[in-house]
Coordinates of C-alpha atoms in Angstrom, one line a residue:
M1 CA -91.9 51.9 120.7
T2 CA -89.1 54.1 119.4
T3 CA -86.4 52.8 117.2
H4 CA -83.0 54.3 117.4
R5 CA -80.3 53.9 114.8
T6 CA -76.9 55.3 114.1
A7 CA -76.8 54.4 110.4
T8 CA -79.3 53.4 107.7
P9 CA -80.6 49.8 108.3
P10 CA -84.3 49.8 107.1
R11 CA -87.1 49.6 109.6
P12 CA -89.6 46.8 109.0
R13 CA -93.3 47.7 108.8
G14 CA -95.7 46.9 111.5
D15 CA -96.0 47.3 115.3
D16 CA -92.6 46.7 117.0
G17 CA -94.2 46.6 120.5
G18 CA -91.2 46.7 122.7
A19 CA -88.2 46.1 120.4
H20 CA -85.6 48.7 119.8
A21 CA -83.0 48.6 117.0
V22 CA -79.7 50.3 116.8
G23 CA -77.7 49.9 113.5
A24 CA -74.2 51.0 112.7
S25 CA -71.6 50.6 110.0
T26 CA -67.9 50.5 110.7
A27 CA -67.7 53.2 113.4
R28 CA -67.2 50.9 116.4
C29 CA -65.4 48.0 114.8
P30 CA -63.0 48.9 112.1
L31 CA -62.8 45.4 110.6
A32 CA -66.6 45.0 110.3
S33 CA -68.4 46.0 107.1
H34 CA -71.9 46.3 108.7
V35 CA -73.3 46.0 112.2
F36 CA -77.0 45.9 113.3
E37 CA -78.2 45.6 116.9
M38 CA -81.7 45.2 118.2
A39 CA -83.0 44.8 121.8
M40 CA -86.4 43.4 122.6
E41 CA -88.5 42.3 125.6
P42 CA -88.7 38.6 126.1
V43 CA -92.1 38.1 124.4
D44 CA -92.8 35.4 121.9
V45 CA -94.0 37.8 119.1
H46 CA -90.5 39.2 119.0
V47 CA -89.1 36.0 117.5
A48 CA -91.0 36.7 114.2
Q49 CA -90.1 40.3 114.4
A50 CA -86.4 39.5 114.8
R51 CA -86.6 37.2 111.8
R52 CA -88.4 39.8 109.7
T53 CA -85.9 42.5 110.8
T54 CA -83.0 40.3 110.0
A55 CA -84.4 39.6 106.5
T56 CA -84.8 43.3 105.9
V57 CA -81.3 44.2 107.1
L58 CA -79.6 41.4 105.2
K59 CA -81.5 42.4 102.0
H60 CA -80.3 46.0 102.6
W61 CA -76.7 44.7 102.9
S62 CA -77.2 42.7 99.7
L63 CA -76.4 39.3 101.3
P64 CA -77.1 36.4 98.8
E65 CA -80.4 34.6 99.4
T66 CA -79.0 31.2 100.6
P67 CA -76.9 32.6 103.5
A68 CA -79.7 35.1 104.3
E69 CA -82.2 32.2 104.6
D70 CA -79.8 30.4 106.9
A71 CA -79.3 33.5 109.0
R72 CA -83.1 34.1 109.4
L73 CA -83.5 30.5 110.7
V74 CA -80.5 30.8 113.1
V75 CA -81.8 34.2 114.4
S76 CA -85.2 32.7 114.9
E77 CA -83.8 29.7 116.9
L78 CA -81.4 31.8 119.0
V79 CA -83.9 34.5 119.9
S80 CA -86.5 31.8 120.7
N81 CA -84.1 30.1 123.0
A82 CA -83.2 33.3 124.7
I83 CA -86.9 34.1 125.3
I84 CA -87.9 30.6 126.5
H85 CA -84.8 29.7 128.5
G86 CA -83.1 33.1 129.3
S87 CA -84.0 36.0 131.5
G88 CA -84.4 39.7 130.9
D89 CA -84.3 41.6 127.6
V90 CA -82.9 39.9 124.6
R91 CA -80.3 41.6 122.4
L92 CA -79.6 40.6 118.8
R93 CA -76.4 41.7 117.0
L94 CA -75.6 41.0 113.4
R95 CA -72.2 41.7 112.0
L96 CA -71.4 41.2 108.4
R97 CA -67.6 40.9 107.7
H98 CA -66.9 41.1 104.0
D99 CA -63.2 40.5 104.5
E100 CA -63.9 37.1 106.2
H101 CA -67.0 36.2 104.1
E102 CA -69.1 35.7 107.2
L103 CA -72.1 36.9 109.1
R104 CA -71.8 36.7 112.9
I105 CA -75.0 36.5 114.9
R106 CA -75.0 37.1 118.6
V107 CA -78.0 36.8 120.9
T108 CA -77.6 37.9 124.5
D109 CA -79.9 37.8 127.6
D110 CA -79.2 38.1 131.3
S111 CA -79.1 34.3 132.1
T112 CA -75.8 32.8 132.9
A113 CA -77.0 29.3 132.1
P114 CA -75.3 28.5 128.7
A115 CA -77.3 27.2 125.7
R116 CA -76.8 23.5 125.2
R117 CA -77.9 21.0 122.6
R118 CA -80.6 18.6 123.9
R119 CA -81.6 15.3 122.5
A120 CA -85.0 15.6 120.9
S121 CA -87.5 12.8 121.1
A122 CA -89.4 11.8 118.0
A123 CA -92.7 13.1 119.4
G124 CA -91.3 16.1 121.2
L125 CA -91.6 19.7 119.9
G126 CA -88.4 21.0 121.4
G127 CA -84.7 20.1 121.4
R128 CA -84.0 20.7 117.7
G129 CA -83.1 24.4 117.6
L130 CA -79.4 24.3 118.4
H131 CA -79.0 21.2 116.2
L132 CA -80.3 23.4 113.3
V133 CA -78.0 26.2 114.3
A134 CA -75.0 23.8 114.3
C135 CA -76.1 22.5 110.8
L136 CA -76.4 25.9 109.3
S137 CA -73.3 27.6 110.8
L138 CA -69.6 27.3 110.4
R139 CA -69.3 27.4 114.2
W140 CA -71.5 28.3 117.1
G141 CA -71.0 28.5 120.8
V142 CA -71.6 30.4 124.0
A143 CA -69.6 33.4 125.4
D144 CA -69.9 36.0 128.1
G145 CA -70.3 33.5 130.9
G146 CA -73.3 31.8 129.2
R147 CA -75.2 35.1 128.5
T148 CA -74.4 35.1 124.7
T149 CA -75.0 32.4 122.1
Y150 CA -73.4 33.1 118.8
A151 CA -73.3 31.5 115.3
V152 CA -71.1 32.3 112.3
I153 CA -72.8 31.9 108.9
P154 CA -70.7 31.8 105.7
T155 CA -71.7 34.5 103.3
L156 CA -70.3 32.7 100.2
T157 CA -73.0 30.6 98.5
E158 CA -70.9 27.4 98.7
A159 CA -71.9 24.9 101.4
P160 CA -69.7 25.2 104.4
P161 CA -67.4 22.3 105.5
C162 CA -68.1 20.3 108.7
R163 CA -69.4 22.6 111.4
R164 CA -68.0 22.7 114.8
T165 CA -69.3 23.8 118.2
T166 CA -67.1 26.2 120.1
H167 CA -67.6 27.0 123.8
S168 CA -65.4 30.0 124.3
S169 CA -65.5 33.4 125.8
T170 CA -62.8 34.5 123.3
E171 CA -65.2 35.2 120.4
P172 CA -64.5 38.8 119.4
T173 CA -66.8 41.4 121.0
C174 CA -66.8 44.0 118.3

């Protein structure tokens, strides 16, 4: 697998078997401080790879440990949902905005069925992912006709106030 980048995000070690990364700084979105994008085939092993890649990129961007840990978990949950419930290749986009003290995470696939929170049973293994996303983010929601699920993580080390779910297609695209 070949990795393509337009800037300097670090490449994690190991076999990337079907995942492609594209990183950029402020070229396409003047308000963004850093942008990283990665596309992957919908294969379970890419959840761990997306989590490791996110950790490497956020360390390279000098994000504090607490929001970086939250972001890794959110990425893991959103990529996992896209692989299990979505269709087609999965695309991950990280955008760190220093001016707004937030990290925006977007995971896109080809399915138009929007992500939705489910009630988890005590014995069930599923149904907790989007609850975790809601607990760790300032806001989360779906956009692009259900194809994209996004979450916004505060980059300040203070705990965020009450989180809210947003179902909107107006989330900025850059």
